[in-house]
XYZ file of C-alpha atoms in Angstrom:
288
model
C 0.000 0.000 0.000
C 2.811 2.399 0.848
C 4.482 1.501 -2.423
C 1.385 2.544 -4.388
C 1.175 5.840 -2.519
C 4.811 6.536 -3.276
C 4.307 5.918 -6.974
C 1.242 8.174 -7.011
C 3.142 11.057 -5.423
C 5.953 10.725 -7.977
C 3.413 10.742 -10.802
C 1.750 13.935 -9.529
C 5.142 15.663 -9.083
C 6.150 14.796 -12.637
C 2.872 16.098 -14.083
C 3.145 19.371 -12.160
C 6.722 19.895 -13.332
C 5.846 19.133 -16.934
C 2.845 21.517 -16.788
C 5.024 24.282 -15.309
C 7.648 23.865 -18.052
C 5.051 23.971 -20.802
C 3.408 27.103 -19.380
C 6.814 28.772 -19.004
C 7.581 28.122 -22.645
C 4.221 29.546 -23.720
C 4.651 32.686 -21.601
C 8.229 33.157 -22.847
C 7.073 32.824 -26.441
C 4.305 35.400 -25.960
C 6.629 37.905 -24.208
C 9.272 37.478 -26.911
C 6.769 38.315 -29.640
C 5.235 41.368 -27.938
C 8.421 42.733 -26.323
C 9.095 45.273 -29.083
C 5.506 46.443 -28.840
C 5.666 46.884 -25.059
C 9.162 48.356 -25.006
C 10.000 49.941 -28.377
C 13.709 50.576 -28.850
C 14.994 53.921 -30.055
C 17.655 52.277 -32.210
C 16.256 52.065 -35.716
C 17.002 49.363 -38.285
C 19.043 50.241 -41.326
C 16.884 51.567 -44.113
C 17.468 52.286 -47.754
C 15.402 54.648 -49.836
C 13.497 53.147 -52.742
C 14.585 54.271 -56.193
C 11.279 56.050 -56.885
C 11.088 57.892 -53.553
C 11.670 61.640 -53.512
C 10.560 64.049 -50.771
C 7.946 66.453 -52.076
C 7.969 70.234 -51.853
C 6.014 70.204 -48.593
C 9.209 69.160 -46.789
C 10.730 72.572 -46.201
C 12.402 72.940 -42.798
C 14.202 75.981 -41.428
C 16.478 75.858 -38.386
C 17.920 78.639 -36.262
C 21.509 77.777 -35.321
C 23.215 79.624 -32.483
C 26.743 79.432 -31.104
C 28.186 80.655 -27.820
C 31.563 79.997 -26.252
C 30.167 78.700 -22.976
C 27.150 76.555 -22.220
C 24.172 78.642 -21.145
C 25.735 81.891 -22.361
C 24.167 84.411 -24.706
C 24.903 83.383 -28.326
C 27.704 85.165 -30.130
C 26.650 84.013 -33.607
C 23.386 83.206 -35.371
C 22.659 81.370 -38.603
C 19.579 80.197 -40.488
C 19.683 76.830 -42.252
C 16.975 75.909 -44.744
C 16.669 72.233 -45.755
C 14.635 71.213 -48.808
C 15.436 67.568 -49.614
C 13.077 67.471 -52.609
C 15.098 70.251 -54.250
C 18.347 68.694 -52.975
C 19.192 72.046 -51.418
C 20.471 73.402 -48.126
C 20.980 77.149 -47.765
C 22.915 78.621 -44.836
C 22.462 82.304 -44.006
C 24.638 83.939 -41.331
C 22.646 86.545 -39.418
C 24.255 89.379 -37.496
C 23.669 89.519 -33.755
C 22.892 93.250 -34.036
C 20.003 92.628 -36.452
C 17.245 94.970 -35.263
C 13.674 93.728 -34.905
C 10.427 94.430 -33.080
C 8.515 91.723 -31.213
C 5.463 93.113 -29.495
C 6.643 95.912 -27.237
C 10.228 94.626 -27.330
C 12.561 96.419 -29.718
C 16.220 95.580 -30.061
C 18.951 93.404 -31.516
C 18.963 89.623 -31.597
C 21.212 89.684 -28.539
C 18.657 91.785 -26.676
C 15.791 89.577 -27.833
C 17.668 86.511 -26.583
C 18.173 88.138 -23.191
C 14.477 88.993 -23.102
C 12.882 85.844 -24.514
C 15.551 83.218 -25.137
C 15.656 81.265 -28.378
C 11.931 81.812 -28.899
C 12.417 85.552 -28.762
C 15.130 85.350 -31.414
C 12.922 83.200 -33.655
C 10.121 85.771 -33.480
C 12.584 88.614 -34.093
C 13.938 86.958 -37.233
C 10.441 86.212 -38.497
C 9.390 89.843 -38.036
C 12.587 91.207 -39.567
C 13.168 88.819 -42.487
C 9.770 87.223 -43.015
C 11.253 83.760 -42.423
C 9.858 81.396 -39.793
C 12.253 78.951 -38.120
C 10.736 75.575 -37.246
C 13.348 74.625 -34.648
C 16.430 76.005 -32.948
C 19.768 74.415 -32.042
C 22.156 76.212 -29.694
C 25.732 74.959 -29.618
C 28.433 75.936 -27.180
C 32.103 75.517 -28.035
C 32.398 71.958 -26.692
C 29.186 70.618 -28.262
C 30.016 72.329 -31.562
C 33.477 70.759 -31.696
C 32.113 67.363 -30.658
C 29.459 67.421 -33.397
C 31.962 68.395 -36.096
C 34.487 65.757 -35.036
C 31.768 63.102 -35.008
C 30.951 63.933 -38.648
C 34.444 64.419 -40.087
C 36.819 67.094 -41.343
C 35.949 70.382 -43.037
C 37.833 71.527 -46.161
C 38.830 75.182 -45.802
C 40.953 77.452 -47.948
C 42.672 80.125 -45.828
C 43.511 82.991 -48.235
C 46.162 84.675 -46.089
C 48.130 84.033 -42.895
C 46.114 84.302 -39.685
C 47.737 84.655 -36.306
C 46.055 85.692 -33.100
C 44.479 84.106 -30.048
C 44.167 80.356 -30.620
C 44.650 80.761 -34.386
C 47.929 80.205 -36.203
C 47.231 79.281 -39.823
C 49.413 79.921 -42.825
C 47.662 80.614 -46.109
C 46.690 77.365 -47.790
C 44.179 74.524 -47.953
C 43.259 72.556 -44.830
C 41.097 69.753 -43.557
C 40.001 71.329 -40.297
C 39.104 69.446 -37.130
C 36.205 70.719 -35.079
C 38.461 72.813 -32.849
C 40.335 74.288 -35.819
C 37.065 75.284 -37.471
C 35.697 76.836 -34.282
C 38.873 78.889 -33.873
C 38.776 79.892 -37.542
C 35.195 81.162 -37.656
C 35.569 82.972 -34.313
C 38.941 84.531 -35.201
C 38.934 87.894 -33.386
C 40.507 90.235 -35.939
C 39.719 89.762 -39.620
C 41.399 92.551 -41.582
C 38.330 92.920 -43.841
C 36.013 93.493 -40.875
C 33.043 91.667 -39.407
C 31.208 91.381 -42.736
C 34.018 89.149 -43.933
C 33.499 86.866 -40.921
C 29.970 86.024 -42.047
C 31.215 85.029 -45.481
C 33.838 82.838 -43.781
C 31.139 81.214 -41.638
C 28.810 80.636 -44.577
C 31.531 79.042 -46.706
C 32.802 76.896 -43.830
C 29.405 75.488 -42.852
C 28.449 74.812 -46.490
C 31.785 73.043 -47.029
C 31.259 70.991 -43.873
C 27.832 69.820 -45.054
C 28.981 69.034 -48.589
C 32.009 67.095 -47.348
C 30.265 65.007 -44.701
C 26.679 64.402 -45.814
C 27.239 61.618 -48.354
C 26.609 57.879 -47.868
C 25.790 57.971 -44.169
C 24.110 54.974 -42.570
C 21.105 55.209 -40.262
C 23.295 54.560 -37.157
C 25.638 57.350 -38.249
C 22.755 59.778 -38.796
C 21.228 58.744 -35.492
C 24.524 59.292 -33.663
C 24.816 62.812 -35.107
C 21.213 63.515 -34.150
C 21.921 62.442 -30.562
C 24.754 64.980 -30.546
C 22.203 67.640 -31.415
C 19.768 66.412 -28.762
C 22.504 66.924 -26.155
C 22.559 70.647 -26.955
C 19.944 73.273 -26.114
C 17.391 72.501 -28.844
C 13.675 72.329 -29.569
C 14.153 69.090 -31.531
C 13.350 65.661 -30.107
C 13.979 62.103 -31.250
C 10.603 61.852 -32.975
C 11.772 64.511 -35.433
C 14.478 62.099 -36.541
C 12.085 59.159 -36.759
C 9.501 61.075 -38.796
C 12.046 62.473 -41.247
C 14.433 59.535 -41.484
C 13.435 58.596 -45.022
C 14.100 62.133 -46.275
C 17.499 62.187 -44.544
C 18.370 58.878 -46.178
C 17.305 60.221 -49.576
C 19.626 63.196 -49.092
C 22.657 61.189 -48.029
C 22.200 58.646 -50.831
C 21.336 61.000 -53.691
C 22.382 64.606 -53.082
C 25.841 65.916 -53.900
C 27.140 69.417 -53.028
C 23.656 70.401 -51.907
C 24.717 73.200 -49.514
C 25.189 76.831 -50.489
C 25.408 80.070 -48.501
C 24.044 83.576 -48.750
C 25.190 86.604 -46.738
C 22.471 89.272 -46.579
C 23.467 92.896 -47.043
C 21.980 95.877 -45.261
C 22.725 99.048 -43.333
C 23.908 99.803 -39.794
C 22.703 103.017 -38.168
C 24.468 105.229 -35.651
C 23.069 103.143 -32.772
C 24.715 100.006 -34.144
C 21.438 98.449 -35.272
C 21.642 96.403 -38.472
C 18.724 96.267 -40.900
C 18.682 93.801 -43.790
C 17.881 95.417 -47.132
C 14.475 94.598 -48.577
C 16.164 93.062 -51.627
C 18.232 90.737 -49.424
C 15.208 89.806 -47.309
C 13.210 89.031 -50.464
C 16.090 86.904 -51.752
C 16.133 84.880 -48.521
C 12.379 84.342 -48.627
C 12.549 83.308 -52.269
C 15.414 80.871 -51.774
C 13.822 79.440 -48.641
């Protein structure tokens, strides 16, 4: 009798264990198949753009770029960047910090608008002054600017004459600048031709950087550069990358030398306020 009871207990133990193993396998299988749904990863799979895909004219994005030496400081330099992948075009427009604009009851330069309303104040000032609306802003400091450039690659620059002063010591000639070299070059303190020349230097340098480093990038490379931007002061978020990934891939696979620059002309009054000429403002609006 005891032998029969012993056999019965072993049989029940075996059935319970077998049932537990089967249920564990079923649960594991279900979790495996819904894991990506429950916990979507930010890393995106590699994607290629189909041969017949081309972004349409509705994709027209304008960014306000700002640069300061220190994080959290008032920007020293401003630039608009217009991206139209359907036209295979990027236009960079350096904008002077003493550009005068009115926003509500606030009247002043871009520097004063930044002090009053931050990046949003500058975006409104540019819209009121130039008739161009920026969709997003990106504010670099020296370290984040250098890190972004070095992540992407070198920048071809032709230095027309010897420069020496501050952190700059370049002989005339052609260079492949690192991020730090380029930062020092575009912020050089004493251009002989004056501040107007600096904006031409900045426009050429940024256009050269884009044209040199925008070809044949993979999705992980684009994503890594986008994360660099997200680590700055910016209105962009990761969803902007996800939503526009196909257009970015079209650009990197199909567009060659897509970037150009334009330096707007204007007048500066006795108070130091700069006003863009109506012809230059119309040119920017037309090209954007």
